XYZ file of C-alpha atoms in Angstrom:
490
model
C 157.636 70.417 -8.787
C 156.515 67.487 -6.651
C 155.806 67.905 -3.506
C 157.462 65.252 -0.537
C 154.498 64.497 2.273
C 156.347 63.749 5.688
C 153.924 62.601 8.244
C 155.059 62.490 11.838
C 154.034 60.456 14.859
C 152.874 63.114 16.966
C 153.076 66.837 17.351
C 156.623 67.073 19.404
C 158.328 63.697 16.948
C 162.040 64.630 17.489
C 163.151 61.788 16.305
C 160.867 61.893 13.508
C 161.925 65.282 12.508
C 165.811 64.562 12.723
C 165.301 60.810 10.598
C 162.667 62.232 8.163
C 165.144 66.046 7.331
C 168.532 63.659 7.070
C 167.048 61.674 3.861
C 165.428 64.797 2.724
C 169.156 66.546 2.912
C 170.279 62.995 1.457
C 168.339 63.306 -1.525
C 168.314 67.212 -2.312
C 164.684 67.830 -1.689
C 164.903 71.814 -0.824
C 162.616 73.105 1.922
C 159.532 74.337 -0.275
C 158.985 70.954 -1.793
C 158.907 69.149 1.652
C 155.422 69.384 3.364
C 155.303 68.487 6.707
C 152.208 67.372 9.029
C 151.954 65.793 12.680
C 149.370 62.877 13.488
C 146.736 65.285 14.036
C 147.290 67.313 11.397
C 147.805 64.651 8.398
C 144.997 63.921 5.836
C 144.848 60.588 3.036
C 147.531 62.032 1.113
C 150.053 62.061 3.904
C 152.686 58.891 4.013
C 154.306 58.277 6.986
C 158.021 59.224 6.500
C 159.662 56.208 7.631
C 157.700 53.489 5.865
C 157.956 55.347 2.839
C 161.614 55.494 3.170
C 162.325 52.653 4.631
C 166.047 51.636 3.313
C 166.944 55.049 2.041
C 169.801 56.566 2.908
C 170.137 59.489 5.718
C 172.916 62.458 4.848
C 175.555 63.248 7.887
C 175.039 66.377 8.487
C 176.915 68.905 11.202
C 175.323 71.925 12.844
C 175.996 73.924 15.808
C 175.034 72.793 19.401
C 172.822 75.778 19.889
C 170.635 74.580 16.766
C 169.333 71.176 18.004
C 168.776 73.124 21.324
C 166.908 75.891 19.281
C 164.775 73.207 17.413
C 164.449 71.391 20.608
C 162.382 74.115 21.428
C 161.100 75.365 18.553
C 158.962 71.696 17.907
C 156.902 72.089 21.300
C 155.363 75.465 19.637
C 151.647 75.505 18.548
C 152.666 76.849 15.233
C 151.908 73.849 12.626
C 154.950 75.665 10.589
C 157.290 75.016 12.986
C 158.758 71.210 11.273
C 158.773 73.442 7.990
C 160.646 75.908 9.262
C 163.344 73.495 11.532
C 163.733 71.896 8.101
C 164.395 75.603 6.258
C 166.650 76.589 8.552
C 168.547 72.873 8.330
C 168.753 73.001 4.462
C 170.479 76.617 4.741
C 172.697 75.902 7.221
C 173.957 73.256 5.005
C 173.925 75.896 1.997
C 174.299 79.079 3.473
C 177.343 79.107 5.950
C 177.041 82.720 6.204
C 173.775 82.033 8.138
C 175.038 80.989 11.250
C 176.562 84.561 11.838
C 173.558 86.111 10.468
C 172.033 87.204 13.990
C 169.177 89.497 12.136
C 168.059 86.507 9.589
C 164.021 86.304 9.475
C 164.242 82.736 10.190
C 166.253 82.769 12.643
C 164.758 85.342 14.722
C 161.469 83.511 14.081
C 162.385 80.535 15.471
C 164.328 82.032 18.522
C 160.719 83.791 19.045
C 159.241 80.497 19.117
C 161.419 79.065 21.325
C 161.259 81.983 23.619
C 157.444 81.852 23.887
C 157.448 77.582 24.642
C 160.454 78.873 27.558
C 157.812 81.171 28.897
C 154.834 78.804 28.337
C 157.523 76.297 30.796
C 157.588 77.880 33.681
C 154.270 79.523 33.444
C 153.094 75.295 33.757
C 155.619 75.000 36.257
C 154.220 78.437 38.432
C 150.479 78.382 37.795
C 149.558 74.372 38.359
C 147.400 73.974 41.498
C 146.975 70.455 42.119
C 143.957 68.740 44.439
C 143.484 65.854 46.254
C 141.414 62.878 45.003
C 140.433 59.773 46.905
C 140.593 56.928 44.501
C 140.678 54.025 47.434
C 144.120 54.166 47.583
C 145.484 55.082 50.838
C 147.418 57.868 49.461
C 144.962 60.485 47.283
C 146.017 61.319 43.849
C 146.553 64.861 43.318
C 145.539 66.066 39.915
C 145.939 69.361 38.493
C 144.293 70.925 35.608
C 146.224 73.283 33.301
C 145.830 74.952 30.015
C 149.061 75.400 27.912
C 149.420 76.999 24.927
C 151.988 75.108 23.352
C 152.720 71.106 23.537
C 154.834 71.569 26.657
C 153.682 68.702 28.724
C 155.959 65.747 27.976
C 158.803 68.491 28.347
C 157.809 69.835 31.810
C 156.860 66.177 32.967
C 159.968 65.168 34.500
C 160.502 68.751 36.498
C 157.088 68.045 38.212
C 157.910 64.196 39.175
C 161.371 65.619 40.758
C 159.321 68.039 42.528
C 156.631 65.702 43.975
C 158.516 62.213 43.758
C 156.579 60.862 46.780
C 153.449 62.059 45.751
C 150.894 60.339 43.271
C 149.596 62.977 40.683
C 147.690 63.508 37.473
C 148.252 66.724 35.429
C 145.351 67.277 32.858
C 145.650 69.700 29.700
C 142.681 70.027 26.695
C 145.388 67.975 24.572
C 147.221 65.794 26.401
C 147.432 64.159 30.071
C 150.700 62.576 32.034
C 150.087 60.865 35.398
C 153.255 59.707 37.799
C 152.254 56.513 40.626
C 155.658 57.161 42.207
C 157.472 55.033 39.953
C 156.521 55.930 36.117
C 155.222 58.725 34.312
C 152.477 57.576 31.897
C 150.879 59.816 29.113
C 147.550 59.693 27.662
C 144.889 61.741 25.746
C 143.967 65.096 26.924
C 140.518 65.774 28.868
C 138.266 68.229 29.981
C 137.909 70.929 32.687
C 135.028 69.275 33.736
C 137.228 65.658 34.579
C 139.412 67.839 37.059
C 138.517 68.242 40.655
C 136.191 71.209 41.817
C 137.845 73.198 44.770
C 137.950 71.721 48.338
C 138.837 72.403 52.177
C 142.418 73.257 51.407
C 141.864 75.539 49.057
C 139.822 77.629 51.382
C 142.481 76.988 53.868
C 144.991 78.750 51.171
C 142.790 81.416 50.088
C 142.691 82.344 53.617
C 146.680 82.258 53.850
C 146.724 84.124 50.610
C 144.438 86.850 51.789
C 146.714 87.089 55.350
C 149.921 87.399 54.037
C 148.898 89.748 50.552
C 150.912 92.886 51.468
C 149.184 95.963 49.949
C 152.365 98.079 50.248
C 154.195 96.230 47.842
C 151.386 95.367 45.220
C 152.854 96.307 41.456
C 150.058 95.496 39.254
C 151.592 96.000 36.062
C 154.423 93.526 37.538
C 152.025 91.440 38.666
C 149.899 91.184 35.374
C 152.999 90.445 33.173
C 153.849 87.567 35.423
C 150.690 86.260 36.133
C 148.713 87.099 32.845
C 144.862 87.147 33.516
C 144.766 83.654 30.906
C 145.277 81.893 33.990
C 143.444 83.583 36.637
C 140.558 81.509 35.539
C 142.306 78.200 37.256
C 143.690 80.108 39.604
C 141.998 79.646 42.988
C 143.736 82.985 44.643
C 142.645 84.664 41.294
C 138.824 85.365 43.079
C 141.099 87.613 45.863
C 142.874 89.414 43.125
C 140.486 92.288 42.140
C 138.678 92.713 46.135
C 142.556 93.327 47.879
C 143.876 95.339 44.612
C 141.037 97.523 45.094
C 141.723 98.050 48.868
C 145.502 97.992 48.891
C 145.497 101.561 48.526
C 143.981 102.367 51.460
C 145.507 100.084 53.593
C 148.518 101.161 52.530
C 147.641 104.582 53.867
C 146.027 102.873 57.218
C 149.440 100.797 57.400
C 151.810 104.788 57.368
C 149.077 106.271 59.211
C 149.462 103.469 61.703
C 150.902 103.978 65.437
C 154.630 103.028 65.957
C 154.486 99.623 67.816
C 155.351 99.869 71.429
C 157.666 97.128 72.666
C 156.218 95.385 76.246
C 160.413 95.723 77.146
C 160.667 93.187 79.725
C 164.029 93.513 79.591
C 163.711 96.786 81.194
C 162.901 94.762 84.306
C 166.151 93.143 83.715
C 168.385 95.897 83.426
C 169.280 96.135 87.579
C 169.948 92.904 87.011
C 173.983 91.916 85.751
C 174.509 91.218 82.293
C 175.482 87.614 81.496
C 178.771 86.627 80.018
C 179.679 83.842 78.244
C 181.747 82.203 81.481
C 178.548 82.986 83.147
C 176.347 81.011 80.856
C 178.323 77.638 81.027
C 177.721 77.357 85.054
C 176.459 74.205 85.706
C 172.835 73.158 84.266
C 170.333 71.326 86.240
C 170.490 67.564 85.195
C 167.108 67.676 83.877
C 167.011 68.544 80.684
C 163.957 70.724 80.630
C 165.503 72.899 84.234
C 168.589 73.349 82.077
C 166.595 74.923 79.075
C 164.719 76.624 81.750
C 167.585 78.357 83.047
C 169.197 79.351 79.932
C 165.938 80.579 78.770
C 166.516 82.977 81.567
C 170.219 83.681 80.958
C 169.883 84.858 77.097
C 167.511 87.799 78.303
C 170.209 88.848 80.164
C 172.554 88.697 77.278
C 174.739 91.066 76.375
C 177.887 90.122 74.476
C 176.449 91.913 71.001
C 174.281 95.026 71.061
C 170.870 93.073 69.747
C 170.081 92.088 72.870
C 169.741 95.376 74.536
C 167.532 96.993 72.229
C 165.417 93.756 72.289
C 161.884 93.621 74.204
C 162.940 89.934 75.210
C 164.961 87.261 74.026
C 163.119 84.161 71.984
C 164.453 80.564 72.967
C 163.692 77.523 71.573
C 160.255 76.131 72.329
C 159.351 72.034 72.095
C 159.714 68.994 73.447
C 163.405 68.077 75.022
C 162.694 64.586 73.552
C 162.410 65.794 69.786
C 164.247 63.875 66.980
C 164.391 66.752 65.127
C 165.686 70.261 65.837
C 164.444 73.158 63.356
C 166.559 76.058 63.250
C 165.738 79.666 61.838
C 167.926 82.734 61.500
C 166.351 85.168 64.485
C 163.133 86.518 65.927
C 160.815 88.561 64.030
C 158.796 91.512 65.322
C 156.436 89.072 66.040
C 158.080 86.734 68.312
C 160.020 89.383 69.819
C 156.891 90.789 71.336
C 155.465 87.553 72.226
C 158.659 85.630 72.896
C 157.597 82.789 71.137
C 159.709 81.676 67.670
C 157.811 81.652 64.729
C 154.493 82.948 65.633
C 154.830 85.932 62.624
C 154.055 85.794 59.307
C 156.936 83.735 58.478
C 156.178 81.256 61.171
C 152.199 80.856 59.768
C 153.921 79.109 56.385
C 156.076 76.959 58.296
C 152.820 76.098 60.216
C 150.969 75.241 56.898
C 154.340 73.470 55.166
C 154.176 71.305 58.829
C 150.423 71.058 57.844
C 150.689 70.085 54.393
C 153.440 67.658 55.049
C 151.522 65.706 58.204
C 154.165 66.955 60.983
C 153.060 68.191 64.734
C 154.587 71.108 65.901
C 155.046 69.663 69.092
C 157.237 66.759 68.099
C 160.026 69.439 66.699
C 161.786 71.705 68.923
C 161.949 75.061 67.682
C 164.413 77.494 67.995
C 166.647 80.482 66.171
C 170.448 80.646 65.605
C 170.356 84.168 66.923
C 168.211 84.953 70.234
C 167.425 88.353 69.814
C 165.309 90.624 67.568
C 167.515 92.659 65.354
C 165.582 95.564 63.662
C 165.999 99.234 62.230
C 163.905 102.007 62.560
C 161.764 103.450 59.802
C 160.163 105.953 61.002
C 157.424 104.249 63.080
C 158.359 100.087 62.150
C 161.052 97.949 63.322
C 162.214 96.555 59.960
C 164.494 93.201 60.529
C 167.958 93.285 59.675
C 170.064 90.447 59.351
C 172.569 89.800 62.092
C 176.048 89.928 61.076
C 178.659 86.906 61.523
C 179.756 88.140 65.078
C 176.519 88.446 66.101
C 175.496 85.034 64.887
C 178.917 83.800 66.691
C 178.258 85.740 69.475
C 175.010 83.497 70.228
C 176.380 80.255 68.846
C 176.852 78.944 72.296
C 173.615 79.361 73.592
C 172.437 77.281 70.209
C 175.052 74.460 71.566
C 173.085 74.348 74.571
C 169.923 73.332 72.938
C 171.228 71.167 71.229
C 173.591 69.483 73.967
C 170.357 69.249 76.373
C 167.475 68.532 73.318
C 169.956 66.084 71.344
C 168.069 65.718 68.445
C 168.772 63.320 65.618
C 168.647 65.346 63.198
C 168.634 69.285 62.306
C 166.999 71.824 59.750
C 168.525 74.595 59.081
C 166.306 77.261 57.666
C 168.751 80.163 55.794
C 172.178 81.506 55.425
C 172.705 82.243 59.324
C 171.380 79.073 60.348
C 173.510 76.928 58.487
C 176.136 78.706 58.973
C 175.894 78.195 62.875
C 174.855 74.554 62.247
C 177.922 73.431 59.703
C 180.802 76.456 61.257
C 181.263 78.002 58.167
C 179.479 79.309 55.449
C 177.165 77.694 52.579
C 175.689 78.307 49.562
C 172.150 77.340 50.591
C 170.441 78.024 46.958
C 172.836 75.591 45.819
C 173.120 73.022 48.659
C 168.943 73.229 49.568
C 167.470 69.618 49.663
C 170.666 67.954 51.123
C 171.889 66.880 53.840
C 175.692 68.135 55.190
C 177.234 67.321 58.414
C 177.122 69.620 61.450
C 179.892 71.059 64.030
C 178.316 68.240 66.490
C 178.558 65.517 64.050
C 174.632 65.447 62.909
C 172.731 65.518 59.902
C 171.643 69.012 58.976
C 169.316 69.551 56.177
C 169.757 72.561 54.433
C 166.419 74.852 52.906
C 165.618 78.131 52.617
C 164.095 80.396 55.519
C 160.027 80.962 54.774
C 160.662 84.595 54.917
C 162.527 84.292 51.752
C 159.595 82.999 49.904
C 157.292 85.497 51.396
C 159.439 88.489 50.285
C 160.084 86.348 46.594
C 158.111 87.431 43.392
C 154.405 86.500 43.709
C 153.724 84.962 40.839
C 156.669 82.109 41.527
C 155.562 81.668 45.290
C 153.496 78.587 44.682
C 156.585 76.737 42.989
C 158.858 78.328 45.604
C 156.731 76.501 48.354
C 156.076 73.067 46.786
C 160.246 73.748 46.357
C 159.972 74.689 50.143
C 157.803 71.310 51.020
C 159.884 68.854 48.960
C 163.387 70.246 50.564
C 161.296 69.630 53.900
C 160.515 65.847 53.147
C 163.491 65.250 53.130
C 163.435 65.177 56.869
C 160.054 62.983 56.989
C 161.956 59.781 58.749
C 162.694 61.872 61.625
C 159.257 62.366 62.397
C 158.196 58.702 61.840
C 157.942 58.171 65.622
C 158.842 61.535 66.375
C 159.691 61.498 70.662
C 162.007 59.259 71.733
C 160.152 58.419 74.622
């Protein structure tokens, strides 16, 4: 039996593959007398495949849909067996037609195994890559990232990553191979060392404090955790170093947290209460002509607000906050426990990441106004904490108007609208925001509203897909960027 050598260009050569097993099928050459290598692999017997065939015929051959996807997958695998087996599985297929409904076939569920561990090895890339700044005398830095995969994944994942962070220059670096988009072209090299990837730096120890803020001990799940973060990449993890010091202590602050007093509302609208409730016909009495009265004054009216029940259980109401010359209006769902006690929107935990996504992205606070679609806190008790609870429609309707106001006196250019409620007020009926986040839809008032998720979503989302779920976050955000270029009308 002689043996046929197929050498292929490089460890994930698709189109190697496919030429190299249709002349093998062409000229009968069954699976255990083809021996296949990649570039790194082949040795001074191996002939490339295609100059050793050049001229030779290629066989026509039909499998299902689901194959090719299967092998599509199957070649990014580490497994140096994995060509041999794509090509076993081919020849069967061709002489076996019983195989295809063969769902407990060795083979089959070998390669399926394969492909399931390169899907895993995907997203893990796509989760667990931290990239850092480096200044290389452009005036943009570079942001490079280094990662270790286990399987030749990187050409694969490339293009998710330059969707992701199109206006960003970055480098990701791997032991075996290296890809690098300028904003215009990915290009792929050799692979390098830990050593040629940047050492932490001030923004890491501006996330590590972040991380440590916002790690809630009462829902840690370490056996979740582990299987979604396996410890193989705590190592470039930066947050990893927190891991084991707020594990250790999560059980007692959870007990501190139960233990803790219930927290006692400063209700200024107990003040209020003498005072009559305002109605709708109230609230559209004339404004003051300046702008910043008329927000004034219906600052006032919405603590007085009563045509839903949120507002009387409330400590305060929480209006919009920033400049009446803003470009662009950013609007959330409702008040927190946070801002509800401080009046302020987005001053809680929810409102520190939209501080660090307005960080990260170069934006000033004070160039965006601020506010909620809903003005008042709406909670449930359990048994000593005020848990939030989303406002229903009529709620949300029931407040639209003083949301018009804003937006009548502000008139910004533009709007964000953070979450389901939000948009809904914005646009007047309701969207699918998973499936509309990142674009832009027209508003009841005629203006651009960008549609993202609310920050609270990604704080209460699995841990160990947070980091993609904000860069997700901070590209939907950029999308917005030209409304700051200027930002105050002036």
């Amino acid at each position: 039996m002689s043996t046929v050598r197929i050498a292929l260009e490089g460890e994930i050569d698709w189109d190697g593959f496919r030429a190299a097993a249709r002349r093998l099928i062409a000229q009968g050459v069954p699976p255990e007398e083809a021996s296949w290598s990649t570039g790194t692999e082949a040795d001074l017997f191996d002939t490339p495949s295609v100059d050793a065939w050049a001229g030779s015929a290629e066989a026509t051959t039909t499998v299902p849909a689901a194959f090719v996807d299967l092998c599509e997958r199957v070649r990014l695998h580490r497994d140096p067996s994995r060509f041999a087996l794509m090509y076993r599985l081919l020849w069967r297929l061709q002489h076996e037609p019983a195989l295809r409904h063969d769902p407990l076939d060795a083979d089959r569920l070998r390669a399926q195994a394969m492909a399931k561990a390169v899907g895993r090895d995907l997203h893990k890339m796509r989760a667990f890559v931290r990239f850092r700044p480096v200044h290389d005398g452009l005036p943009e830095p570079l942001h490079v990232a280094w990662f270790e995969p286990e399987h030749h994944i990187v050409e694969a994942n490339a293009p998710f990553f330059m969707r992701r962070f199109t206006h960003m220059r970055w480098a990701i670096l791997t032991p075996r191979r290296s890809v690098r988009w300028d904003g215009s072209s990915l290009t792929f090299g050799p692979g390098a060392a830990r050593s040629d990837a940047p050492s932490s730096d001030a923004g890491e120890a501006l996330w590590l404090t972040y991380y440590r803020h916002i790690f809630n001990p009462a829902r840690l799940k370490l056996d979740q955790m582990r299987k979604e973060m396996p410890r193989r990449y705590w190592r470039n993890l930066p947050e990893a170093e927190l891991i084991s010091e707020l594990t250790a202590h999560a059980l007692p602050r959870t007990g501190r947290m139960v233990d803790a007093p219930a927290t006692v509302p400063k209700r200024r609208i107990a003040l209020l209460a003498m005072e009559e409730p305002v109605s709708r016909s109230a609230a559209s009495k004339p404004l003051p002509n300046d702008p910043q009265k008329a927000l004034a004054a219906l600052r006032m009216a919405t603590d007085r607000c009563r045509e839903c029940p949120i507002g009387e259980h409330a400590t305060q109401s929480v209006f919009g906050e920033g400049p009446v010359t803003a470009r662009l209006m950013v609007v959330g769902e409702q008040p927190g426990d946070k801002e509800d006690l401080q009046g302020r929107p987005f001053v809680g935990p929810a409102g520190h990441l939209f501080d660090k996504a307005l960080e990260d992205l170069g934006w000033d606070r004070t160039q965006l106004y601020v506010t909620n679609a809903v003005k008042h806190f709406k909670y449930e008790l359990r048994g000593q904490r005020r848990i939030h609870k989303t406002p229903t429609q009529r709620e949300a309707e029931a407040c639209l108007h003083w949301l018009e106001s804003e937006i009548e006196q502000v008139k910004p250019q533009a709007l964000i609208a953070l979450g389901a409620t939000a948009t809904r007020s914005l646009i007047g009926h309701a969207v699918p925001v998973l499936k509309a986040r990142g674009t832009w839809l027209t508003g009841q008032h005629s203006l651009p509203v960008l549609v993202t998720v609310h920050p609270s979503a990604l704080l209460r989302g699995d841990p160990a897909q947070r980091d993609e779920a904000y860069r997700e976050w901070l590209a939907d955000l950029s999308q917005a960027a030209r409304y700051m270029a200027g930002a105050g009308r002036g």
